[in-house]
Every structure is written in C-alpha cells, then in structure tokens.
Coordinates of C-alpha atoms and ligand atoms in Angstrom, one line a residue:
Chain A
M298 CA 115.6 73.8 93.1
K299 CA 115.0 76.6 95.5
F300 CA 113.5 78.8 92.8
L301 CA 111.3 75.9 91.7
K302 CA 110.1 75.4 95.2
Q303 CA 109.3 79.1 95.5
V304 CA 107.4 79.0 92.2
G305 CA 105.5 76.0 93.5
D306 CA 104.6 77.6 96.8
Y307 CA 103.6 80.8 95.0
A308 CA 101.3 78.7 92.7
K309 CA 99.8 76.8 95.6
E310 CA 98.9 80.1 97.4
T311 CA 97.5 81.4 94.2
V312 CA 95.2 78.5 93.8
Q313 CA 94.2 78.7 97.5
A314 CA 93.4 82.4 97.1
A315 CA 91.3 81.6 94.0
R316 CA 89.5 78.9 95.9
Y317 CA 88.7 81.3 98.8
I318 CA 87.4 83.9 96.3
G319 CA 85.2 81.2 94.9
Q320 CA 83.8 80.3 98.3
G321 CA 83.2 84.0 99.0
L322 CA 81.3 84.3 95.7
S323 CA 79.1 81.3 96.4
V324 CA 78.2 82.9 99.7
T325 CA 77.2 86.2 98.2
F326 CA 75.4 84.4 95.4
D327 CA 73.5 82.3 97.9
H328 CA 72.4 85.5 99.6
M329 CA 70.9 86.7 96.4
Q330 CA 68.0 84.3 96.6
R331 CA 67.0 85.1 100.2
R332 CA 64.2 87.5 100.8
P333 CA 65.1 91.0 101.9
I334 CA 64.6 91.5 105.6
T335 CA 64.2 95.3 105.2
V336 CA 61.7 97.1 107.5
Q337 CA 60.4 99.9 105.3
Y338 CA 60.8 102.4 108.1
P339 CA 58.1 105.1 108.0
Y340 CA 55.5 102.6 106.8
E341 CA 56.6 99.6 108.9
K342 CA 58.1 99.8 112.3
L343 CA 59.5 97.3 114.7
I344 CA 57.8 96.9 117.9
P345 CA 60.1 98.0 120.7
S346 CA 60.9 95.2 123.2
E347 CA 59.6 95.0 126.7
R348 CA 62.6 96.7 128.3
F349 CA 63.4 99.1 125.5
R350 CA 64.8 102.3 127.1
G351 CA 63.2 105.2 125.1
R352 CA 62.4 108.7 125.9
I353 CA 61.6 109.3 129.6
H354 CA 58.1 110.0 130.7
F355 CA 57.5 112.1 133.8
E356 CA 54.4 112.7 135.9
F357 CA 54.4 116.0 137.5
D358 CA 52.0 115.3 140.3
K359 CA 53.9 112.4 141.7
C360 CA 57.3 114.1 141.9
I361 CA 58.4 115.1 145.4
S362 CA 61.3 117.2 144.3
C363 CA 63.8 114.9 146.2
E364 CA 66.4 115.2 143.5
V365 CA 67.4 111.6 143.8
C366 CA 67.2 111.5 139.9
V367 CA 69.8 114.2 139.7
R368 CA 72.1 112.4 142.1
V369 CA 71.9 109.1 140.4
C370 CA 72.3 110.5 137.0
P371 CA 75.8 110.0 135.6
I372 CA 75.9 113.6 134.4
N373 CA 73.4 115.2 136.8
L374 CA 71.1 115.9 134.0
P375 CA 67.5 116.2 135.3
V376 CA 66.8 119.9 136.2
V377 CA 64.4 120.1 139.3
D378 CA 63.2 123.5 139.9
W379 CA 61.4 123.7 143.2
E380 CA 60.6 126.1 145.9
F381 CA 59.9 125.6 149.6
N382 CA 56.3 126.1 150.5
K383 CA 56.2 127.6 153.9
E384 CA 52.5 126.8 154.5
S385 CA 52.5 123.2 153.8
K386 CA 56.2 122.8 154.8
K387 CA 56.9 120.9 151.5
K388 CA 58.9 121.3 148.6
Q389 CA 56.8 122.5 145.6
L390 CA 57.9 121.5 142.1
K391 CA 57.8 124.4 139.6
H392 CA 59.5 123.0 136.6
Y393 CA 61.1 119.8 135.7
S394 CA 63.3 119.1 132.5
I395 CA 65.6 116.6 130.9
D396 CA 67.7 117.4 127.8
F397 CA 67.5 114.3 125.6
G398 CA 70.4 115.6 123.5
V399 CA 72.6 114.9 126.5
C400 CA 70.8 111.9 128.2
I401 CA 72.3 108.5 127.5
F402 CA 69.1 106.7 128.4
C403 CA 70.8 104.6 131.0
G404 CA 67.7 104.6 133.1
N405 CA 69.2 105.3 136.5
C406 CA 66.8 108.1 137.2
V407 CA 63.8 105.8 136.4
E408 CA 65.3 103.1 138.6
F409 CA 65.8 105.1 141.6
C410 CA 63.0 107.6 141.6
P411 CA 61.2 106.9 145.0
T412 CA 57.8 107.7 143.8
N413 CA 57.9 106.0 140.3
C414 CA 57.1 109.3 138.6
L415 CA 59.7 108.7 135.9
S416 CA 59.3 105.9 133.4
M417 CA 60.8 104.7 130.3
T418 CA 58.6 104.8 127.1
E419 CA 59.1 103.1 123.7
D420 CA 59.6 106.4 121.8
Y421 CA 62.8 106.6 119.9
E422 CA 61.9 109.0 117.1
L423 CA 63.7 112.1 118.7
S424 CA 65.1 113.7 115.6
T425 CA 64.7 117.4 115.4
Y426 CA 66.2 120.2 113.2
D427 CA 67.7 121.9 116.3
R428 CA 69.2 120.0 119.2
H429 CA 68.0 122.6 121.7
E430 CA 64.5 121.4 120.9
L431 CA 65.5 118.1 122.6
N432 CA 65.4 119.8 126.0
Y433 CA 62.0 118.5 127.1
D434 CA 60.2 120.4 129.9
N435 CA 57.7 118.8 132.1
V436 CA 54.9 119.2 129.7
A437 CA 56.7 117.6 126.9
L438 CA 57.9 114.9 129.3
G439 CA 54.3 114.3 130.3
R440 CA 53.2 113.3 126.7
L441 CA 52.8 109.6 126.1
P442 CA 54.2 108.4 122.7
Y443 CA 51.7 106.8 120.2
K444 CA 52.0 103.1 120.2
V445 CA 53.2 101.5 117.0
T446 CA 50.7 98.7 117.2
Q447 CA 47.8 101.3 117.4
D448 CA 48.9 103.5 114.6
P449 CA 46.9 102.9 111.5
M450 CA 49.5 104.3 109.3
V451 CA 52.1 101.9 110.3
T452 CA 52.5 98.1 109.9
P453 CA 54.0 96.9 113.3
L454 CA 56.6 94.3 113.0
R455 CA 58.0 91.9 115.6
E456 CA 61.7 91.9 116.4
L457 CA 63.8 88.9 115.9
A458 CA 63.6 87.8 119.6
Y459 CA 59.8 87.9 119.4
L460 CA 59.4 85.6 116.5
P461 CA 58.6 81.9 116.7
K462 CA 61.5 79.5 116.7
G463 CA 63.2 79.2 113.3
V464 CA 61.5 82.2 111.8
M465 CA 63.9 84.9 110.7
E466 CA 61.5 87.3 109.0
P467 CA 58.5 89.1 110.6
H468 CA 56.8 90.0 107.3
D469 CA 54.3 87.3 106.7
L470 CA 53.9 85.7 110.0
P471 CA 50.6 83.8 110.3
P472 CA 48.3 85.6 112.8
G473 CA 48.3 84.2 116.2
S474 CA 51.9 82.8 116.0
V475 CA 53.5 82.9 119.3
R476 CA 57.1 83.7 120.0
A477 CA 59.7 81.3 121.2
G478 CA 59.9 80.9 124.9
Q479 CA 57.4 81.9 127.6
R480 CA 55.5 85.0 128.0
P481 CA 55.7 87.0 131.3
E482 CA 52.0 85.9 132.2
E483 CA 52.9 82.2 131.8
I484 CA 56.1 82.6 134.0
L485 CA 53.9 84.3 136.6
E486 CA 51.3 81.6 136.5
Q487 CA 54.0 79.0 137.0
M488 CA 55.5 80.8 139.9
E489 CA 52.1 81.0 141.6
K490 CA 51.6 77.2 141.4
Chain B
M64 CA 80.6 83.9 55.4
N65 CA 77.6 85.7 54.1
P66 CA 77.9 89.5 54.3
G67 CA 74.8 89.8 56.7
I68 CA 73.1 93.1 56.8
D69 CA 74.9 96.1 55.6
L70 CA 73.0 99.0 57.2
Q71 CA 75.3 101.7 55.9
G72 CA 75.2 100.5 52.4
T73 CA 71.5 100.2 52.2
F74 CA 71.0 103.6 54.1
I75 CA 73.3 105.4 51.6
Q76 CA 71.8 103.6 48.7
S77 CA 68.2 104.5 49.6
L78 CA 69.2 108.1 50.0
K79 CA 70.9 108.1 46.6
D80 CA 67.7 106.6 45.2
L81 CA 65.9 109.6 46.6
G82 CA 68.1 111.8 44.5
I83 CA 70.7 112.9 47.1
P84 CA 74.3 113.1 45.9
S85 CA 76.5 110.2 47.3
G86 CA 78.8 112.6 49.3
A87 CA 75.7 114.2 51.0
A88 CA 74.2 110.7 51.7
K89 CA 77.5 109.7 53.4
A90 CA 77.6 112.9 55.4
I91 CA 73.9 112.3 56.6
W92 CA 74.9 108.7 57.6
M93 CA 77.9 109.8 59.6
P94 CA 76.4 111.3 62.7
L95 CA 73.9 108.5 63.2
P96 CA 76.3 105.8 64.5
M97 CA 78.0 108.5 66.6
F98 CA 74.7 109.4 68.4
L99 CA 73.8 105.7 68.6
M100 CA 77.0 105.0 70.2
I101 CA 76.6 107.8 72.8
I102 CA 73.1 106.9 73.6
G103 CA 73.9 103.2 73.7
A104 CA 76.8 103.7 76.1
T105 CA 74.7 106.0 78.3
V106 CA 71.7 103.6 78.5
G107 CA 74.2 100.9 79.3
V108 CA 75.6 102.9 82.1
L109 CA 72.0 103.6 83.5
V110 CA 71.2 99.9 83.3
V111 CA 74.5 99.0 85.0
V112 CA 74.0 101.6 87.8
W113 CA 70.5 100.2 88.4
L114 CA 71.7 96.6 88.2
E115 CA 74.5 97.3 90.5
R116 CA 72.1 98.8 93.2
K117 CA 69.6 96.1 92.8
I118 CA 72.1 93.3 92.9
S119 CA 74.0 94.7 95.8
A120 CA 70.7 95.1 97.6
A121 CA 69.8 91.5 97.0
A122 CA 73.3 90.3 98.1
Q123 CA 72.7 92.1 101.4
Q124 CA 69.0 91.2 101.7
R125 CA 67.9 94.7 101.2
I126 CA 65.4 96.0 98.7
G127 CA 67.3 98.7 96.9
P128 CA 65.8 101.6 94.9
E129 CA 62.0 101.3 94.7
F130 CA 60.3 104.5 94.5
A131 CA 61.6 106.2 91.3
G132 CA 59.8 104.5 88.6
P133 CA 58.7 100.8 88.6
L134 CA 61.3 98.8 90.7
G135 CA 63.4 102.0 90.8
V136 CA 64.5 101.9 87.2
L137 CA 64.5 105.6 87.1
Q138 CA 66.9 105.9 90.1
P139 CA 70.0 106.3 88.0
V140 CA 68.3 109.0 86.0
A141 CA 67.4 110.7 89.1
D142 CA 71.0 110.4 90.5
G143 CA 72.3 111.9 87.2
L144 CA 69.8 114.8 87.4
K145 CA 70.8 115.5 90.9
L146 CA 74.4 115.6 89.9
V147 CA 73.6 118.0 87.0
F148 CA 71.9 120.5 89.2
K149 CA 74.6 120.5 91.9
E150 CA 76.8 123.5 92.2
D151 CA 80.0 123.2 90.2
I152 CA 82.8 124.3 92.7
V153 CA 86.2 125.2 91.5
P154 CA 88.7 125.5 94.4
A155 CA 90.8 128.6 94.8
K156 CA 94.1 128.7 92.9
T157 CA 93.5 125.7 90.8
D158 CA 94.6 125.5 87.3
R159 CA 91.2 126.1 85.9
L160 CA 91.9 124.7 82.4
L161 CA 93.4 121.4 83.6
F162 CA 90.8 121.1 86.3
T163 CA 88.0 121.2 83.7
L164 CA 90.0 119.2 81.1
G165 CA 90.8 116.3 83.5
P166 CA 87.4 114.6 83.7
I167 CA 86.8 115.2 80.0
I168 CA 90.1 113.5 79.1
V169 CA 89.1 110.6 81.3
V170 CA 85.7 110.2 79.7
I171 CA 86.2 110.8 76.1
P172 CA 88.6 107.9 75.3
V173 CA 86.2 105.5 76.9
F174 CA 83.3 106.6 74.7
L175 CA 85.6 106.5 71.7
S176 CA 86.5 103.0 72.4
Y177 CA 83.0 102.0 71.6
L178 CA 83.9 102.4 68.0
I179 CA 85.4 99.0 67.9
V180 CA 82.8 97.1 69.7
P181 CA 81.0 94.8 67.2
F182 CA 77.5 93.5 67.7
G183 CA 77.4 91.5 64.6
Q184 CA 79.0 91.0 61.3
N185 CA 78.4 94.4 60.1
L186 CA 77.0 96.0 63.2
V187 CA 80.2 97.8 64.2
I188 CA 80.8 101.5 63.8
A189 CA 84.3 101.3 62.6
N190 CA 85.8 98.1 61.4
I191 CA 89.5 99.0 61.7
S192 CA 92.1 96.4 61.3
V193 CA 93.9 97.6 64.5
G194 CA 90.7 97.7 66.6
V195 CA 92.0 96.2 69.7
F196 CA 95.3 98.2 69.6
L197 CA 93.3 101.3 69.2
W198 CA 91.3 100.4 72.4
I199 CA 94.5 99.9 74.3
A200 CA 96.0 103.1 73.0
L201 CA 92.9 104.9 73.9
S202 CA 92.7 103.5 77.4
S203 CA 96.1 104.6 78.2
I204 CA 95.0 108.1 77.8
A205 CA 92.9 107.9 80.9
P206 CA 95.8 108.0 83.4
I207 CA 96.9 111.3 82.0
G208 CA 93.4 112.7 82.7
L209 CA 93.5 111.3 86.2
L210 CA 97.0 112.7 86.9
M211 CA 95.9 116.0 85.5
S212 CA 92.8 116.3 87.7
G213 CA 94.8 115.3 90.7
Y214 CA 97.5 117.7 90.0
S215 CA 95.3 120.7 89.1
S216 CA 93.1 120.4 92.3
N217 CA 95.6 122.4 94.3
N218 CA 95.5 119.8 97.0
K219 CA 98.4 117.6 98.0
Y220 CA 96.3 114.6 98.8
S221 CA 94.5 114.9 95.5
L222 CA 97.9 114.9 93.8
L223 CA 98.8 111.8 95.7
G224 CA 95.5 110.2 94.7
G225 CA 96.1 111.1 91.1
L226 CA 99.6 109.6 91.2
R227 CA 98.1 106.5 92.9
A228 CA 95.4 106.2 90.2
A229 CA 98.0 106.6 87.4
A230 CA 100.2 104.1 88.9
Q231 CA 97.4 101.6 89.1
S232 CA 96.2 102.2 85.6
I233 CA 99.7 101.9 84.1
S234 CA 100.7 98.8 86.1
Y235 CA 97.5 97.0 84.9
E236 CA 97.7 98.1 81.4
I237 CA 100.7 95.9 80.7
P238 CA 99.2 92.5 81.6
L239 CA 96.0 93.6 79.8
A240 CA 97.9 94.4 76.6
L241 CA 99.9 91.1 76.9
S242 CA 96.8 89.0 77.3
V243 CA 95.2 90.7 74.3
L244 CA 98.5 90.2 72.4
A245 CA 98.0 86.3 73.0
I246 CA 94.6 86.6 71.5
A247 CA 95.7 88.7 68.6
M248 CA 98.4 86.2 67.9
M249 CA 96.0 83.3 67.9
S250 CA 93.5 85.0 65.5
N251 CA 96.2 86.6 63.3
S252 CA 94.4 89.9 63.5
L253 CA 93.8 92.9 65.6
S254 CA 90.4 93.6 64.3
T255 CA 87.6 92.7 66.6
I256 CA 85.5 91.4 63.8
D257 CA 88.2 89.0 62.8
I258 CA 88.7 87.9 66.4
V259 CA 85.1 87.0 66.8
E260 CA 84.9 85.5 63.4
Q261 CA 87.8 83.2 64.3
Q262 CA 85.9 81.8 67.3
S263 CA 82.8 81.1 65.3
G264 CA 83.6 77.6 63.9
Y265 CA 82.1 75.2 66.5
G266 CA 79.8 77.4 68.6
I267 CA 80.6 77.3 72.3
F268 CA 83.6 75.0 71.9
S269 CA 85.5 77.3 69.7
W270 CA 85.4 80.3 72.1
N271 CA 88.7 81.7 73.1
I272 CA 88.1 81.1 76.8
W273 CA 88.9 77.3 76.3
R274 CA 92.2 78.0 74.6
Q275 CA 93.1 81.0 76.8
P276 CA 91.6 80.4 80.3
V277 CA 94.6 82.1 82.0
G278 CA 94.5 85.0 79.6
F279 CA 90.8 85.3 80.3
I280 CA 91.2 85.6 84.1
I281 CA 94.2 88.1 83.7
F282 CA 92.2 90.2 81.3
W283 CA 89.2 90.3 83.6
I284 CA 91.3 91.1 86.6
A285 CA 93.2 93.8 84.7
A286 CA 90.1 95.2 83.3
L287 CA 88.5 95.5 86.7
A288 CA 91.6 97.3 88.0
E289 CA 91.4 99.6 84.9
C290 CA 87.8 100.5 85.6
E291 CA 88.7 101.1 89.3
R292 CA 86.1 98.5 90.3
L293 CA 86.3 96.8 93.6
P294 CA 88.4 95.2 94.9
F295 CA 90.7 97.7 93.0
D296 CA 88.8 100.9 93.7
L297 CA 91.6 102.5 95.7
P298 CA 91.7 105.7 93.5
E299 CA 88.0 106.5 94.0
A300 CA 87.1 105.1 97.4
E301 CA 85.6 108.4 98.2
E302 CA 84.2 107.7 101.6
E303 CA 87.0 105.7 103.2
L304 CA 90.4 106.9 101.8
V305 CA 89.3 110.6 101.6
A306 CA 92.2 111.6 99.3
G307 CA 91.3 110.5 95.8
Y308 CA 92.1 112.5 92.8
Q309 CA 88.4 113.5 92.5
T310 CA 88.3 114.9 96.1
E311 CA 87.9 118.5 95.0
Y312 CA 85.3 117.7 92.3
S313 CA 81.6 118.4 92.5
G314 CA 78.6 118.3 90.5
M315 CA 78.8 117.1 86.9
K316 CA 82.6 117.0 86.8
F317 CA 82.4 114.5 89.5
G318 CA 79.7 112.8 87.7
L319 CA 81.9 112.5 84.6
F320 CA 84.4 110.4 86.5
Y321 CA 81.6 108.2 87.7
I322 CA 80.2 107.9 84.2
G323 CA 83.7 107.2 82.9
S324 CA 84.3 104.3 85.2
Y325 CA 80.8 102.8 84.6
V326 CA 81.1 103.2 80.8
N327 CA 84.5 101.6 81.1
L328 CA 83.1 98.8 83.0
V329 CA 80.5 98.1 80.4
L330 CA 83.1 98.4 77.7
S331 CA 85.5 96.0 79.4
A332 CA 82.7 93.5 79.9
L333 CA 81.8 93.9 76.2
L334 CA 85.4 93.3 75.2
V335 CA 85.8 90.3 77.3
A336 CA 82.7 88.9 75.7
I337 CA 84.1 89.7 72.3
L338 CA 87.8 88.5 72.9
Y339 CA 87.0 85.4 74.9
L340 CA 83.3 84.4 74.9
G341 CA 82.8 84.6 71.1
G342 CA 81.2 88.0 70.8
W343 CA 77.8 87.9 69.0
E344 CA 78.1 84.2 68.4
F345 CA 75.2 81.9 69.6
P346 CA 76.5 79.0 71.6
I347 CA 75.3 76.7 68.7
P348 CA 76.5 78.0 65.4
I349 CA 73.6 80.0 63.8
E350 CA 74.1 78.8 60.3
M351 CA 73.9 75.2 61.6
L352 CA 70.7 76.1 63.4
G353 CA 69.4 77.7 60.4
S354 CA 70.0 74.8 58.1
W355 CA 68.4 72.5 60.7
L356 CA 65.4 74.5 60.7
G357 CA 65.4 74.7 57.0
F358 CA 66.0 78.4 56.5
N359 CA 67.7 79.7 53.4
E360 CA 71.1 81.1 54.5
A361 CA 70.7 84.2 52.6
S362 CA 67.1 84.9 53.5
P363 CA 66.5 88.4 54.9
M364 CA 64.4 86.9 57.7
L365 CA 67.3 84.8 59.0
Q366 CA 69.6 87.8 58.7
V367 CA 67.4 90.1 60.8
I368 CA 67.1 87.3 63.4
D369 CA 70.8 86.7 63.2
A370 CA 71.6 90.5 63.9
S371 CA 69.1 90.8 66.7
L372 CA 70.4 87.5 68.2
G373 CA 74.0 88.9 67.8
I374 CA 73.1 92.0 69.8
T375 CA 71.3 90.0 72.4
M376 CA 74.1 87.5 72.7
T377 CA 76.7 90.2 73.1
L378 CA 74.7 92.2 75.7
L379 CA 73.9 88.9 77.5
K380 CA 77.5 87.8 77.8
A381 CA 78.6 91.3 78.8
Y382 CA 75.8 91.7 81.5
F383 CA 76.8 88.3 82.8
L384 CA 80.3 89.5 83.4
I385 CA 79.1 92.8 85.0
F386 CA 76.9 90.7 87.2
I387 CA 80.1 88.8 88.3
A388 CA 81.8 92.1 88.8
V389 CA 79.0 93.3 91.1
L390 CA 79.1 90.0 93.1
L391 CA 82.8 90.4 93.4
R392 CA 82.3 93.9 94.8
W393 CA 80.3 92.6 97.6
T394 CA 82.6 89.6 98.2
L395 CA 86.1 90.8 98.2
P396 CA 87.7 93.2 100.5
R397 CA 89.5 96.2 99.0
V398 CA 93.3 95.5 98.5
R399 CA 96.0 97.8 99.9
I400 CA 98.0 99.8 97.4
D401 CA 101.2 97.7 97.9
Q402 CA 99.1 94.4 97.4
L403 CA 97.6 96.1 94.3
L404 CA 100.9 96.8 92.9
N405 CA 102.4 93.5 93.9
L406 CA 99.5 91.8 92.3
G407 CA 100.0 93.7 89.1
W408 CA 103.7 93.5 88.7
K409 CA 104.7 90.3 90.5
F410 CA 101.8 88.1 89.6
L411 CA 99.8 89.2 86.5
L412 CA 102.8 90.5 84.5
P413 CA 104.9 87.2 84.7
V414 CA 101.9 85.1 84.4
S415 CA 100.6 86.9 81.3
L416 CA 104.2 86.8 79.8
V417 CA 104.3 83.0 80.3
N418 CA 100.9 82.8 78.8
L419 CA 101.9 84.7 75.8
L420 CA 105.0 82.5 75.4
L421 CA 102.9 79.3 75.8
T422 CA 100.4 80.5 73.2
A423 CA 103.2 81.1 70.8
A424 CA 104.7 77.7 71.5
L425 CA 101.3 76.0 71.1
K426 CA 100.6 77.9 68.0
L427 CA 103.8 76.6 66.5
A428 CA 103.1 73.0 67.8
F429 CA 99.3 72.8 67.0
P430 CA 98.7 75.3 64.2
G431 CA 95.2 73.8 63.7
A432 CA 93.8 74.5 67.1
F433 CA 95.6 77.6 67.9
G434 CA 95.4 79.6 64.7
G435 CA 98.4 78.9 62.6
Ligands
SF4_283 S1 68.4 108.2 131.8 FE1 70.4 108.3 132.7 S2 71.4 110.0 131.7 FE2 69.2 110.2 131.2 S3 68.5 111.5 132.8 FE3 68.1 109.4 133.5 S4 70.0 109.1 134.7 FE4 70.4 110.9 133.6
SF4_284 S1 63.7 111.2 141.8 FE1 61.6 111.2 141.0 S2 60.4 112.2 142.6 FE2 62.7 112.7 143.0 S3 62.9 114.6 141.9 FE3 63.4 113.1 140.5 S4 61.6 112.7 139.5 FE4 61.0 113.8 141.3

C-alpha cells in the first residue's frame, strides 16, 4: 500500500510538473505575437526623463572656488584648482575637473553648489577607449550635449513613463499624443490659481 | 505499395546508356548522396541557428539578427565564418592528438546518422534493416568524444565537465533506446522505412504518437538531453558554469561542438518525425488523395508530387519539433546535475520500461492495432 501511495504521489507530481511546463510554454508562445519593443540604439534613442542624471555641466565663470562641491561629494571627486588673487582679494579659479570614470552621478555637487554653476545634462554616451579620457577638464565640462530630439540622424522615442495611458510602445505613437498625468506647466498653472 | 521514384536506379541506368560500365556508374553515383547529406545537414543547421535566434528574439520581444542579409538570414553564415577565422589555440601540455580528435569524434557520428533518415519511399541514403539500431549505436560514440576532449584539455574543470557530459549522455541513452525498442516491436522492424510504412495506413490516425504517447514524450526529452539542449545544457553552459568540456577550445574546434549539437538537434527532430509522426506521410493518405482527384497511381506526375510532398512533410514536422525545442529553451530553467540524473534514472528509465512492457502486452492482446 505504501508503495502504491508513493507511486501515486509521484505520478501526481509529474502531472503537475507537466501542467506547469504547459503553462510556461503558453506564456512564451503568447509573447511571440507581441511586437518587439526594441529601441534600435544608434538610430533610435530614448528621450531621457526630466530628472535624468547624466554627465555634469560646469560653467567656469560662475564658479567661486568655494569647494562646497568637493566637500559634499562622497568621494571628494571634483578637483578645484584656484589661486588667491591678492589685488581683488578673491579666489581665482584656474582649472576645474571631474573624473567621470569615478563619479557615481549622485548629483550632490549639483545640489549644493551655491552659484548653480554645476548642472546635470542628459548625456549618457560616455564610452571611450581609455578610461583616463573620462577625466573631463573645465573645457570638456562646459560642452553641452546634443539634444536627442534635435539630432536629424536619430529618431527620438519616449520612455514608458511618458507614454499615454495604456500604450506600451513608443514606435508609432500618433503625433500630439499626450503622456499620462499632468505636465509641469499644468501643475504650475493649478498652483497659481 | 508502389516503388515510387528510384533515383539511384535511373541515374545508374542513364549512365549505362551513355556507355559507361556499370561499376563506374555506381562509383559515380556514390559520392552524390554523401555530398547531399553533408550539404543538407549543414543547411539544416544554418536554418536552425537562424530560426533559434529569430524565435528567441520574438519570445523576448526583441528583433534578432537583421543586418546580415534580408531578415538576417546570413547571420549564421557570418557566425560560422567568424569561427573559422578565429585563432585555434591548443593549451600547453595537452594531448594534442586527443584534443584534436575529440570534436571530430563528436561530430562525425551525428553526420553519419543522417544515412538512415528517409524523406520518402526511396529517398533515403542507406536503407539498412537495422537503421534505428545503427543510429543508437552511433550516438553512443559521442560521449567518448566528449570525455576525450574533456580529458585532453589539461584542465581539471574540463575533465569534470567531460565526465558530466558523458554521464548525461549515457543516462539518457537508455530511456531513448527503450522507447525506440517499443516502436521497433510495434513495427516488427528496425528499418526506418518500414517504421514509416507501418504508420501509413490511415493518415494521421495511424501515426505512432497515438499508440505511443508516453514513448513520444520520453523520446523527445531524452533526445533533447542527448543534444544538450536546454533545459539539459549543463555540459555546454559556457557562460554560466564556466567548466564545460569545451572550455579550452577555440575557433573551429569549438565550432565543431556547436555544429554537432545543432546537427544532432535537427537529426533528433527528424527521427521523432519519422518514429512518431509518420515520417513523410501526409496527414491524409496520399494514395487516397490521388484517387479522389483522379490521378493514376503510377503516373510520374503523382510520384514527383509525392516525393516533394514527402520531403516537405518530413521537414515541416521536424521543424515544428525544433520550434517547440526553441520555445522550451526560453520557458524552462536549466536543471541541476542531480535533478538531471534523477530525472533520467528515476523517472524516464522506469517509465520507459513500463511503456515497453505495456506495448508488449498490448501487442499480444490487440495484435491488429499494435502490429502483431
Ligand atoms: S555627482 Fe556625486 S560623485 Fe559625481 S562629482 Fe558630484 S558629488 Fe561627486
Ligand atoms: S560648489 Fe560650485 S561654485 Fe563652489 S567650487 Fe564647486 S562648482 Fe565652484
């Protein structure tokens, strides 16, 4: 009897396993008829979201060499090279650099800079052949990235959060379709009322 | 049964008519089917590689290969070319001979097994009376090659990987052979032609899958494990497990293992189609169709149609099974080695034994339906 029960249990488990495999197969089979959601990268790019933290932009003339950015940085990363100018009795900035091979893009420096001379851009294409090339000096930091939406070589695509409700795929959105939720301007308008 | 098309006979006869002695005519004929076999198997592999990449892309809502040729059909060719031009590294202090022989021994038996795959009444390279037996014997050579390449790599992990691969191949060989045995018992023959012939009576209803559903499932599982397909690809999970038998291989030698496993997949699918899905038979018996449409049974037109339909049907059935294998790959997680061996020895083996005994009993009880 015990043996028979064991065999019965085993058979039951087997049938269950077969059922699970069948369910799994039906899920994969169902996926086959969905459209691919691939973004074909060099030709199509996602528009980075509003708060995307990309490469940092730096404006040389606004910087007062206070080194707040160095202090708030988790790893004291920005290198502020200044000299005291005796005539104007002010610190004079000579060089400024951030090594993006080390930076974690936390945005602390941007948050705390008293003169707002640091800002986040939407540039994420930072690959180089040599990681020392990622050490950007103040000239490189001052360059603005090219916007995805203005690049004639690139089809800009909206990210999932910026699509209308129920739409999963950015490829053939009708023009003028609005994303779910309110835009910042609308929220501002409401607040002013 | 009508004899159908006899390519060999007509070829040799036409050469003889040209004044070539019959021995020479036979010698000219001989390399043709061999080349045909190799080319057919290679093209089959290219198609499977492309299908695999496209289907897996579809299952994951990706696009898959696109740029090499229309819809990426040349992608497998490009992959193969890349492998050919890669440097062939032989690690220090390996047994060079065994290291080179290993992949060859894995690949050659698989290609040889194509000898017994029939695409029609006479569209088979060698109609030997022990066809299926030959295939099982050939497929048990592969573990030796795996073990050899694992051993000769001068790397303890490769050796372990080789042992693992051999253990897997051996433990799945037995249920495979047992389920084939049940088929052989039902059709009173080991020849692939006879096995298909025996399933041809009533179209789709006389296929072996209805009489041997358990055997069909066991055979397919064991065949997947033999080809080292997911979910049984423990021996060659290169990226994840690191220590397969082919860790030390590079370039075309590595490619040979790959070709071997894909050729084996195509072969297994073809054999499942032959053993269980009625081989080249159309779901409706072709003679019946012919007589409905008023064709003369022996007319050459019908025979050509019959032959091409046979090839198409065999390929369709085989590629349907390959499609299922690809779907399975993206559905099931990989099994652990102990689960693998448990499944082989504790589940498939007893079930296939019971299946064999049941078939024998049914054959005695209902000789009409189960091939007395
Ligand atoms: S983003 Fe963070 S890690 Fe990078 S420089 Fe600024 S504070 Fe340092
Ligand atoms: S916090 Fe801003 S102003 Fe101060 S040194 Fe850094 S970049 Fe310059």
